[in-house]
């Protein structure tokens, strides 16, 4: 069945919120059972999203309102969203950037001084980056450039930045009519510069050959570091047969489930469209993500 580009845009945005909200209650768990998801959606309250969705919304809004990247605007939106709802499950250290921005410190300085000047290698830059692929569609070079720019608003460590570029490139390729897995893997092979991601790309090839989620958990990782989660999400997407199967794999692998499922959900939604998300999987923020996708789609050439 043909999936329209508009449905892919909507699927990417809604896929972030769905993956995030499904993964949030079991963050830190191992081998979440298949029954968990059915149970989650049989309850009356909608599953709630976390920082992954908040920051994806803020990133998309900043690009739309500023007609492109404006670091100060983006940092201010992140900081305001955090100060309005600090309970959304933010990374332990990234909140120092928000707090500094709120106190009037320049965003570049605030991000660069994280971890004694090393910068953060957390997956925060990658978890929120997928809307960049919609904003820049279909310009591949712009996707890569913008992904790095948006990551550096909070994450300046090369691994944190590279994780965001990899996730954005994967989203860009997933939006294509004829998804070409080998082309995506070749793109990633040519763009990865850090030792961490180069090693994990080799592990990804082995994990894909084996098709073993337990192997992926051990060798790709499932932690908040970008190099221990971004390719894990890609593994779930590349082996997933559809949106639901992709998310269930992320839950089974465990660990940073909200973020791995949010990243995998963005890719699965982009490839299979919003119609592939099970109808009963309605989560907080679903409608807002769809409206943002519509605004981003209006800009496509
Ligand atoms: N943090 C969570 N989940 C735990 C929820 C805790 C909650 N506050 C509670 O009260 O229970 N999830 C979110 O964090 C991840 C994204 O994190 P982000 O935005 O990258 O944050 P940060 O703080 O920059 O980095 C995360 C951790 O990575 C380690 N780290 C990063 N760079 C490092 C470096 N250069 N040296 C050493 N360690 C480094 C640190 O442990 C950071 O705390 C997502 O999962 C999101 O959902
Ligand atoms: Mg997380």
mmCIF file of C-alpha atoms and ligand atoms in Angstrom:
data_model
loop_
_atom_site.group_PDB
_atom_site.id
_atom_site.type_symbol
_atom_site.label_atom_id
_atom_site.label_comp_id
_atom_site.label_asym_id
_atom_site.label_seq_id
_atom_site.Cartn_x
_atom_site.Cartn_y
_atom_site.Cartn_z
ATOM 1 C CA UNK A 1 0.000 0.000 0.000
ATOM 2 C CA UNK A 2 1.273 3.480 -0.864
ATOM 3 C CA UNK A 3 1.819 5.818 2.059
ATOM 4 C CA UNK A 4 1.569 9.531 1.248
ATOM 5 C CA UNK A 5 4.336 11.916 2.277
ATOM 6 C CA UNK A 6 1.829 13.767 4.454
ATOM 7 C CA UNK A 7 1.026 10.554 6.349
ATOM 8 C CA UNK A 8 4.754 9.913 6.772
ATOM 9 C CA UNK A 9 5.230 13.410 8.258
ATOM 10 C CA UNK A 10 2.352 12.763 10.662
ATOM 11 C CA UNK A 11 3.658 9.280 11.466
ATOM 12 C CA UNK A 12 7.111 10.616 12.316
ATOM 13 C CA UNK A 13 5.791 13.212 14.771
ATOM 14 C CA UNK A 14 3.095 11.007 16.335
ATOM 15 C CA UNK A 15 5.579 8.112 16.448
ATOM 16 C CA UNK A 16 7.852 10.092 18.784
ATOM 17 C CA UNK A 17 5.030 10.746 21.282
ATOM 18 C CA UNK A 18 3.688 7.179 21.108
ATOM 19 C CA UNK A 19 7.109 5.556 21.574
ATOM 20 C CA UNK A 20 7.958 7.947 24.384
ATOM 21 C CA UNK A 21 4.666 7.483 26.263
ATOM 22 C CA UNK A 22 4.658 3.695 25.851
ATOM 23 C CA UNK A 23 8.268 3.440 27.008
ATOM 24 C CA UNK A 24 8.119 5.959 29.857
ATOM 25 C CA UNK A 25 6.439 3.790 32.552
ATOM 26 C CA UNK A 26 8.968 0.969 32.063
ATOM 27 C CA UNK A 27 12.137 3.075 31.723
ATOM 28 C CA UNK A 28 14.972 1.146 33.379
ATOM 29 C CA UNK A 29 13.227 -2.239 33.041
ATOM 30 C CA UNK A 30 14.453 -5.365 31.279
ATOM 31 C CA UNK A 31 12.591 -7.575 28.841
ATOM 32 C CA UNK A 32 9.178 -5.943 29.154
ATOM 33 C CA UNK A 33 6.494 -8.521 28.342
ATOM 34 C CA UNK A 34 4.183 -8.223 25.330
ATOM 35 C CA UNK A 35 1.200 -8.058 27.680
ATOM 36 C CA UNK A 36 2.434 -4.761 29.125
ATOM 37 C CA UNK A 37 1.361 -2.687 26.087
ATOM 38 C CA UNK A 38 -2.107 -4.231 25.914
ATOM 39 C CA UNK A 39 -2.525 -3.558 29.605
ATOM 40 C CA UNK A 40 -1.303 0.053 29.247
ATOM 41 C CA UNK A 41 -3.899 0.867 26.598
ATOM 42 C CA UNK A 42 -6.737 -0.913 28.382
ATOM 43 C CA UNK A 43 -6.552 1.678 31.169
ATOM 44 C CA UNK A 44 -8.750 4.782 31.034
ATOM 45 C CA UNK A 45 -5.935 7.356 31.408
ATOM 46 C CA UNK A 46 -3.870 8.150 28.307
ATOM 47 C CA UNK A 47 -0.156 7.331 28.674
ATOM 48 C CA UNK A 48 1.849 10.497 29.334
ATOM 49 C CA UNK A 49 4.842 11.708 27.372
ATOM 50 C CA UNK A 50 8.205 12.788 28.809
ATOM 51 C CA UNK A 51 11.098 15.115 27.929
ATOM 52 C CA UNK A 52 11.600 13.430 24.523
ATOM 53 C CA UNK A 53 8.241 14.700 23.268
ATOM 54 C CA UNK A 54 8.400 18.061 25.068
ATOM 55 C CA UNK A 55 11.733 18.836 23.407
ATOM 56 C CA UNK A 56 10.649 17.548 19.978
ATOM 57 C CA UNK A 57 7.649 19.878 20.145
ATOM 58 C CA UNK A 58 9.813 22.832 21.227
ATOM 59 C CA UNK A 59 12.380 22.108 18.500
ATOM 60 C CA UNK A 60 9.703 21.955 15.780
ATOM 61 C CA UNK A 61 8.020 25.111 17.072
ATOM 62 C CA UNK A 62 11.303 26.987 17.136
ATOM 63 C CA UNK A 63 12.114 26.055 13.520
ATOM 64 C CA UNK A 64 8.603 27.028 12.412
ATOM 65 C CA UNK A 65 8.412 30.322 14.325
ATOM 66 C CA UNK A 66 11.955 31.446 13.452
ATOM 67 C CA UNK A 67 11.827 30.135 9.893
ATOM 68 C CA UNK A 68 14.971 28.089 10.539
ATOM 69 C CA UNK A 69 17.570 27.530 13.225
ATOM 70 C CA UNK A 70 17.930 30.183 15.928
ATOM 71 C CA UNK A 71 19.954 28.797 18.852
ATOM 72 C CA UNK A 72 18.855 31.423 21.320
ATOM 73 C CA UNK A 73 15.178 30.908 20.566
ATOM 74 C CA UNK A 74 15.519 27.120 20.744
ATOM 75 C CA UNK A 75 17.444 27.232 24.028
ATOM 76 C CA UNK A 76 14.866 29.609 25.499
ATOM 77 C CA UNK A 77 11.982 27.339 24.447
ATOM 78 C CA UNK A 78 13.717 24.293 25.980
ATOM 79 C CA UNK A 79 14.379 26.204 29.205
ATOM 80 C CA UNK A 80 10.808 27.543 29.426
ATOM 81 C CA UNK A 81 9.309 24.090 28.786
ATOM 82 C CA UNK A 82 11.517 22.636 31.543
ATOM 83 C CA UNK A 83 10.670 25.382 34.024
ATOM 84 C CA UNK A 84 6.923 24.997 33.296
ATOM 85 C CA UNK A 85 7.028 21.191 33.788
ATOM 86 C CA UNK A 86 10.258 20.096 35.474
ATOM 87 C CA UNK A 87 8.737 16.683 36.326
ATOM 88 C CA UNK A 88 8.829 15.434 32.712
ATOM 89 C CA UNK A 89 11.881 13.198 33.365
ATOM 90 C CA UNK A 90 14.769 15.275 32.045
ATOM 91 C CA UNK A 91 18.380 14.118 32.033
ATOM 92 C CA UNK A 92 20.171 14.869 35.281
ATOM 93 C CA UNK A 93 22.719 17.260 33.805
ATOM 94 C CA UNK A 94 20.944 18.905 30.893
ATOM 95 C CA UNK A 95 18.791 20.817 33.373
ATOM 96 C CA UNK A 96 21.914 22.820 34.276
ATOM 97 C CA UNK A 97 21.861 24.253 30.754
ATOM 98 C CA UNK A 98 18.209 25.241 31.117
ATOM 99 C CA UNK A 99 18.803 26.749 34.518
ATOM 100 C CA UNK A 100 21.788 28.751 33.189
ATOM 101 C CA UNK A 101 19.771 29.986 30.192
ATOM 102 C CA UNK A 102 16.988 31.060 32.563
ATOM 103 C CA UNK A 103 19.587 33.047 34.528
ATOM 104 C CA UNK A 104 20.616 34.876 31.348
ATOM 105 C CA UNK A 105 23.786 32.930 30.509
ATOM 106 C CA UNK A 106 24.479 32.580 26.796
ATOM 107 C CA UNK A 107 23.253 29.157 25.543
ATOM 108 C CA UNK A 108 26.534 28.274 23.820
ATOM 109 C CA UNK A 109 28.509 28.871 27.008
ATOM 110 C CA UNK A 110 25.962 26.930 29.060
ATOM 111 C CA UNK A 111 26.123 23.888 26.754
ATOM 112 C CA UNK A 112 29.904 23.918 26.267
ATOM 113 C CA UNK A 113 30.688 23.936 29.972
ATOM 114 C CA UNK A 114 28.722 20.727 30.719
ATOM 115 C CA UNK A 115 30.839 17.939 32.231
ATOM 116 C CA UNK A 116 33.833 20.159 32.913
ATOM 117 C CA UNK A 117 33.943 21.359 29.303
ATOM 118 C CA UNK A 118 33.657 17.920 27.660
ATOM 119 C CA UNK A 119 29.998 18.529 26.783
ATOM 120 C CA UNK A 120 27.189 15.989 27.134
ATOM 121 C CA UNK A 121 27.198 12.722 25.192
ATOM 122 C CA UNK A 122 23.651 11.959 26.377
ATOM 123 C CA UNK A 123 20.967 11.010 23.835
ATOM 124 C CA UNK A 124 19.033 14.254 24.444
ATOM 125 C CA UNK A 125 20.172 15.784 21.136
ATOM 126 C CA UNK A 126 19.139 12.657 19.208
ATOM 127 C CA UNK A 127 15.806 11.982 20.922
ATOM 128 C CA UNK A 128 14.328 15.324 19.786
ATOM 129 C CA UNK A 129 15.974 15.709 16.367
ATOM 130 C CA UNK A 130 13.613 13.841 13.996
ATOM 131 C CA UNK A 131 11.493 16.948 13.140
ATOM 132 C CA UNK A 132 14.638 18.337 11.479
ATOM 133 C CA UNK A 133 14.138 15.769 8.691
ATOM 134 C CA UNK A 134 10.687 17.276 8.085
ATOM 135 C CA UNK A 135 11.820 20.876 8.261
ATOM 136 C CA UNK A 136 14.675 20.335 5.804
ATOM 137 C CA UNK A 137 12.876 17.819 3.551
ATOM 138 C CA UNK A 138 14.134 16.780 1.008
ATOM 139 C CA UNK A 139 17.560 18.449 1.435
ATOM 140 C CA UNK A 140 19.984 15.796 2.784
ATOM 141 C CA UNK A 141 22.883 18.216 3.415
ATOM 142 C CA UNK A 142 20.589 20.583 5.302
ATOM 143 C CA UNK A 143 19.269 17.692 7.443
ATOM 144 C CA UNK A 144 22.831 16.848 8.551
ATOM 145 C CA UNK A 145 23.833 20.468 9.195
ATOM 146 C CA UNK A 146 20.667 21.358 11.077
ATOM 147 C CA UNK A 147 20.780 18.163 13.173
ATOM 148 C CA UNK A 148 24.231 19.120 14.452
ATOM 149 C CA UNK A 149 23.170 22.719 15.113
ATOM 150 C CA UNK A 150 20.097 21.701 17.128
ATOM 151 C CA UNK A 151 22.055 19.116 19.151
ATOM 152 C CA UNK A 152 24.730 21.646 20.130
ATOM 153 C CA UNK A 153 22.110 23.796 21.877
ATOM 154 C CA UNK A 154 22.563 21.422 24.842
ATOM 155 C CA UNK A 155 24.987 18.642 23.761
ATOM 156 C CA UNK A 156 28.442 19.627 22.502
ATOM 157 C CA UNK A 157 30.311 16.313 22.984
ATOM 158 C CA UNK A 158 31.077 14.806 19.518
ATOM 159 C CA UNK A 159 29.206 11.604 20.449
ATOM 160 C CA UNK A 160 26.094 13.558 21.475
ATOM 161 C CA UNK A 161 26.198 15.549 18.223
ATOM 162 C CA UNK A 162 26.918 12.513 16.010
ATOM 163 C CA UNK A 163 24.020 10.621 17.583
ATOM 164 C CA UNK A 164 21.665 13.422 16.548
ATOM 165 C CA UNK A 165 23.019 13.507 12.992
ATOM 166 C CA UNK A 166 22.622 9.720 12.673
ATOM 167 C CA UNK A 167 19.015 9.783 13.918
ATOM 168 C CA UNK A 168 18.140 12.694 11.583
ATOM 169 C CA UNK A 169 19.703 10.948 8.570
ATOM 170 C CA UNK A 170 17.790 7.756 9.405
ATOM 171 C CA UNK A 171 14.554 9.767 9.619
ATOM 172 C CA UNK A 172 15.349 11.428 6.284
ATOM 173 C CA UNK A 173 15.824 8.058 4.586
ATOM 174 C CA UNK A 174 12.745 6.545 6.298
ATOM 175 C CA UNK A 175 10.558 9.248 4.721
ATOM 176 C CA UNK A 176 11.437 8.087 1.190
ATOM 177 C CA UNK A 177 8.892 6.180 -0.902
ATOM 178 C CA UNK A 178 11.256 3.277 -1.381
ATOM 179 C CA UNK A 179 13.178 2.845 1.842
ATOM 180 C CA UNK A 180 16.680 1.602 1.063
ATOM 181 C CA UNK A 181 18.324 0.067 4.125
ATOM 182 C CA UNK A 182 21.711 -0.465 2.447
ATOM 183 C CA UNK A 183 21.840 3.147 1.339
ATOM 184 C CA UNK A 184 21.124 4.312 4.878
ATOM 185 C CA UNK A 185 23.837 2.061 6.333
ATOM 186 C CA UNK A 186 26.275 3.371 3.702
ATOM 187 C CA UNK A 187 25.355 6.976 4.631
ATOM 188 C CA UNK A 188 26.020 6.239 8.292
ATOM 189 C CA UNK A 189 29.285 4.488 7.510
ATOM 190 C CA UNK A 190 30.541 7.545 5.654
ATOM 191 C CA UNK A 191 29.415 10.113 8.194
ATOM 192 C CA UNK A 192 30.398 8.450 11.507
ATOM 193 C CA UNK A 193 33.671 9.907 12.791
ATOM 194 C CA UNK A 194 33.763 9.033 16.486
ATOM 195 C CA UNK A 195 35.362 5.770 17.637
ATOM 196 C CA UNK A 196 32.231 5.094 19.676
ATOM 197 C CA UNK A 197 29.855 5.198 16.718
ATOM 198 C CA UNK A 198 32.264 3.457 14.336
ATOM 199 C CA UNK A 199 32.455 0.527 16.756
ATOM 200 C CA UNK A 200 28.699 0.495 17.243
ATOM 201 C CA UNK A 201 28.050 0.513 13.476
ATOM 202 C CA UNK A 202 30.045 -2.722 13.228
ATOM 203 C CA UNK A 203 28.009 -4.113 16.121
ATOM 204 C CA UNK A 204 24.830 -3.037 14.323
ATOM 205 C CA UNK A 205 25.768 -5.075 11.226
ATOM 206 C CA UNK A 206 26.331 -8.147 13.383
ATOM 207 C CA UNK A 207 23.113 -7.572 15.338
ATOM 208 C CA UNK A 208 21.111 -7.227 12.108
ATOM 209 C CA UNK A 209 22.629 -10.424 10.722
ATOM 210 C CA UNK A 210 21.721 -12.329 13.882
ATOM 211 C CA UNK A 211 18.321 -10.655 14.391
ATOM 212 C CA UNK A 212 18.690 -11.283 18.081
ATOM 213 C CA UNK A 213 17.272 -8.612 20.423
ATOM 214 C CA UNK A 214 19.228 -9.968 23.388
ATOM 215 C CA UNK A 215 22.456 -9.597 21.376
ATOM 216 C CA UNK A 216 21.403 -6.040 20.476
ATOM 217 C CA UNK A 217 20.803 -5.207 24.134
ATOM 218 C CA UNK A 218 24.295 -6.416 25.053
ATOM 219 C CA UNK A 219 26.274 -5.071 22.107
ATOM 220 C CA UNK A 220 24.402 -1.930 21.048
ATOM 221 C CA UNK A 221 23.317 -0.916 24.535
ATOM 222 C CA UNK A 222 20.204 0.594 26.052
ATOM 223 C CA UNK A 223 21.455 3.478 28.158
ATOM 224 C CA UNK A 224 21.157 7.285 28.040
ATOM 225 C CA UNK A 225 24.487 7.774 26.214
ATOM 226 C CA UNK A 226 23.908 8.507 22.511
ATOM 227 C CA UNK A 227 26.269 5.726 21.386
ATOM 228 C CA UNK A 228 24.383 3.238 23.577
ATOM 229 C CA UNK A 229 20.888 4.010 22.319
ATOM 230 C CA UNK A 230 20.693 5.665 18.878
ATOM 231 C CA UNK A 231 21.761 2.577 16.912
ATOM 232 C CA UNK A 232 19.662 0.390 19.207
ATOM 233 C CA UNK A 233 16.597 2.346 18.069
ATOM 234 C CA UNK A 234 17.742 1.975 14.460
ATOM 235 C CA UNK A 235 18.152 -1.790 14.976
ATOM 236 C CA UNK A 236 14.541 -2.032 16.260
ATOM 237 C CA UNK A 237 13.318 -0.088 13.225
ATOM 238 C CA UNK A 238 15.361 -2.034 10.677
ATOM 239 C CA UNK A 239 14.208 -5.398 12.011
ATOM 240 C CA UNK A 240 10.663 -4.313 12.841
ATOM 241 C CA UNK A 241 7.981 -5.601 10.490
ATOM 242 C CA UNK A 242 5.705 -2.613 11.231
ATOM 243 C CA UNK A 243 5.220 0.194 13.786
ATOM 244 C CA UNK A 244 3.954 -2.067 16.569
ATOM 245 C CA UNK A 245 6.685 -4.663 16.137
ATOM 246 C CA UNK A 246 9.329 -1.903 16.180
ATOM 247 C CA UNK A 247 8.066 -0.514 19.489
ATOM 248 C CA UNK A 248 7.693 -3.956 21.070
ATOM 249 C CA UNK A 249 11.344 -4.707 20.240
ATOM 250 C CA UNK A 250 12.427 -1.455 21.932
ATOM 251 C CA UNK A 251 10.446 -2.401 25.035
ATOM 252 C CA UNK A 252 11.914 -5.897 25.096
ATOM 253 C CA UNK A 253 15.468 -4.532 24.898
ATOM 254 C CA UNK A 254 14.666 -2.366 27.906
ATOM 255 C CA UNK A 255 16.801 0.254 29.660
ATOM 256 C CA UNK A 256 16.141 3.757 28.315
ATOM 257 C CA UNK A 257 12.865 2.529 26.827
ATOM 258 C CA UNK A 258 11.112 5.873 26.430
ATOM 259 C CA UNK A 259 13.925 7.353 24.392
ATOM 260 C CA UNK A 260 14.794 4.251 22.364
ATOM 261 C CA UNK A 261 11.086 3.752 21.573
ATOM 262 C CA UNK A 262 10.641 7.468 20.763
ATOM 263 C CA UNK A 263 13.553 7.377 18.289
ATOM 264 C CA UNK A 264 12.449 4.037 16.806
ATOM 265 C CA UNK A 265 8.833 5.300 16.722
ATOM 266 C CA UNK A 266 9.862 8.373 14.703
ATOM 267 C CA UNK A 267 11.556 6.137 12.104
ATOM 268 C CA UNK A 268 8.717 3.582 11.978
ATOM 269 C CA UNK A 269 6.093 6.349 11.728
ATOM 270 C CA UNK A 270 8.057 7.989 8.904
ATOM 271 C CA UNK A 271 8.330 4.742 6.970
ATOM 272 C CA UNK A 272 4.890 3.213 7.475
ATOM 273 C CA UNK A 273 2.864 6.391 8.071
ATOM 274 C CA UNK A 274 0.444 7.458 10.779
ATOM 275 C CA UNK A 275 -2.030 4.780 9.687
ATOM 276 C CA UNK A 276 0.404 2.120 10.881
ATOM 277 C CA UNK A 277 0.119 3.239 14.516
ATOM 278 C CA UNK A 278 -2.473 0.979 16.194
ATOM 279 C CA UNK A 279 -5.731 2.954 16.547
ATOM 280 C CA UNK A 280 -5.966 2.313 20.264
ATOM 281 C CA UNK A 281 -2.455 3.664 20.914
ATOM 282 C CA UNK A 282 -3.571 7.212 21.641
ATOM 283 C CA UNK A 283 -1.249 9.041 23.994
ATOM 284 C CA UNK A 284 -0.944 12.505 25.472
ATOM 285 C CA UNK A 285 0.281 14.986 22.853
ATOM 286 C CA UNK A 286 -0.753 12.865 19.840
ATOM 287 C CA UNK A 287 -2.974 15.626 18.387
ATOM 288 C CA UNK A 288 -0.402 18.370 18.934
ATOM 289 C CA UNK A 289 2.298 16.322 17.214
ATOM 290 C CA UNK A 290 -0.002 15.765 14.230
ATOM 291 C CA UNK A 291 -0.727 19.515 14.001
ATOM 292 C CA UNK A 292 3.010 20.286 14.061
ATOM 293 C CA UNK A 293 3.531 17.695 11.318
ATOM 294 C CA UNK A 294 0.840 19.436 9.240
ATOM 295 C CA UNK A 295 2.563 22.810 9.632
ATOM 296 C CA UNK A 296 5.890 21.275 8.615
ATOM 297 C CA UNK A 297 4.275 19.531 5.657
ATOM 298 C CA UNK A 298 2.789 22.824 4.402
ATOM 299 C CA UNK A 299 6.331 24.045 3.794
ATOM 300 C CA UNK A 300 7.441 21.163 1.581
ATOM 301 C CA UNK A 301 8.437 22.241 -1.932
HETATM 302 N N1 LIG B 1 16.849 11.064 32.548
HETATM 303 C C1 LIG B 1 15.999 10.344 32.084
HETATM 304 N N2 LIG B 1 15.377 9.424 32.813
HETATM 305 C C2 LIG B 1 15.573 9.309 34.210
HETATM 306 C C3 LIG B 1 14.475 10.096 34.829
HETATM 307 C C4 LIG B 1 14.936 10.647 36.055
HETATM 308 C C5 LIG B 1 13.883 11.527 36.593
HETATM 309 N N3 LIG B 1 14.395 12.891 36.638
HETATM 310 C C6 LIG B 1 13.429 11.071 37.919
HETATM 311 O O1 LIG B 1 13.211 11.929 38.750
HETATM 312 O O2 LIG B 1 13.259 9.876 38.098
HETATM 313 N N4 LIG B 1 15.572 10.449 30.837
HETATM 314 C C7 LIG B 1 15.978 11.462 29.962
HETATM 315 O O3 LIG B 1 17.404 11.501 29.943
HETATM 316 C C8 LIG B 1 17.885 11.083 28.647
HETATM 317 C C9 LIG B 1 18.360 12.282 27.897
HETATM 318 O O4 LIG B 1 19.329 12.869 28.651
HETATM 319 P P1 LIG B 1 20.123 14.142 28.117
HETATM 320 O O5 LIG B 1 19.145 15.174 27.684
HETATM 321 O O6 LIG B 1 21.123 13.710 27.149
HETATM 322 O O7 LIG B 1 20.747 14.628 29.482
HETATM 323 P P2 LIG B 1 22.241 14.779 30.035
HETATM 324 O O8 LIG B 1 22.070 15.090 31.463
HETATM 325 O O9 LIG B 1 22.985 15.755 29.210
HETATM 326 O O10 LIG B 1 22.940 13.349 29.830
HETATM 327 C C10 LIG B 1 22.367 12.181 30.392
HETATM 328 C C11 LIG B 1 23.401 11.425 31.218
HETATM 329 O O11 LIG B 1 24.441 10.954 30.392
HETATM 330 C C12 LIG B 1 25.665 10.907 31.150
HETATM 331 N N5 LIG B 1 26.645 11.767 30.461
HETATM 332 C C13 LIG B 1 26.440 12.565 29.396
HETATM 333 N N6 LIG B 1 27.574 13.171 29.027
HETATM 334 C C14 LIG B 1 28.537 12.780 29.873
HETATM 335 C C15 LIG B 1 29.929 13.089 29.993
HETATM 336 N N7 LIG B 1 30.561 13.934 29.145
HETATM 337 N N8 LIG B 1 30.626 12.479 31.008
HETATM 338 C C16 LIG B 1 29.984 11.623 31.862
HETATM 339 N N9 LIG B 1 28.662 11.300 31.793
HETATM 340 C C17 LIG B 1 27.953 11.871 30.807
HETATM 341 C C18 LIG B 1 25.319 11.423 32.542
HETATM 342 O O12 LIG B 1 25.020 10.313 33.350
HETATM 343 C C19 LIG B 1 24.083 12.258 32.276
HETATM 344 O O13 LIG B 1 23.286 12.434 33.409
HETATM 345 C C20 LIG B 1 16.722 10.462 27.972
HETATM 346 O O14 LIG B 1 16.640 9.117 28.319
HETATM 347 C C21 LIG B 1 15.571 11.218 28.522
HETATM 348 O O15 LIG B 1 14.362 10.530 28.432
HETATM 349 MG MG1 LIG B 2 14.776 8.266 28.283
#
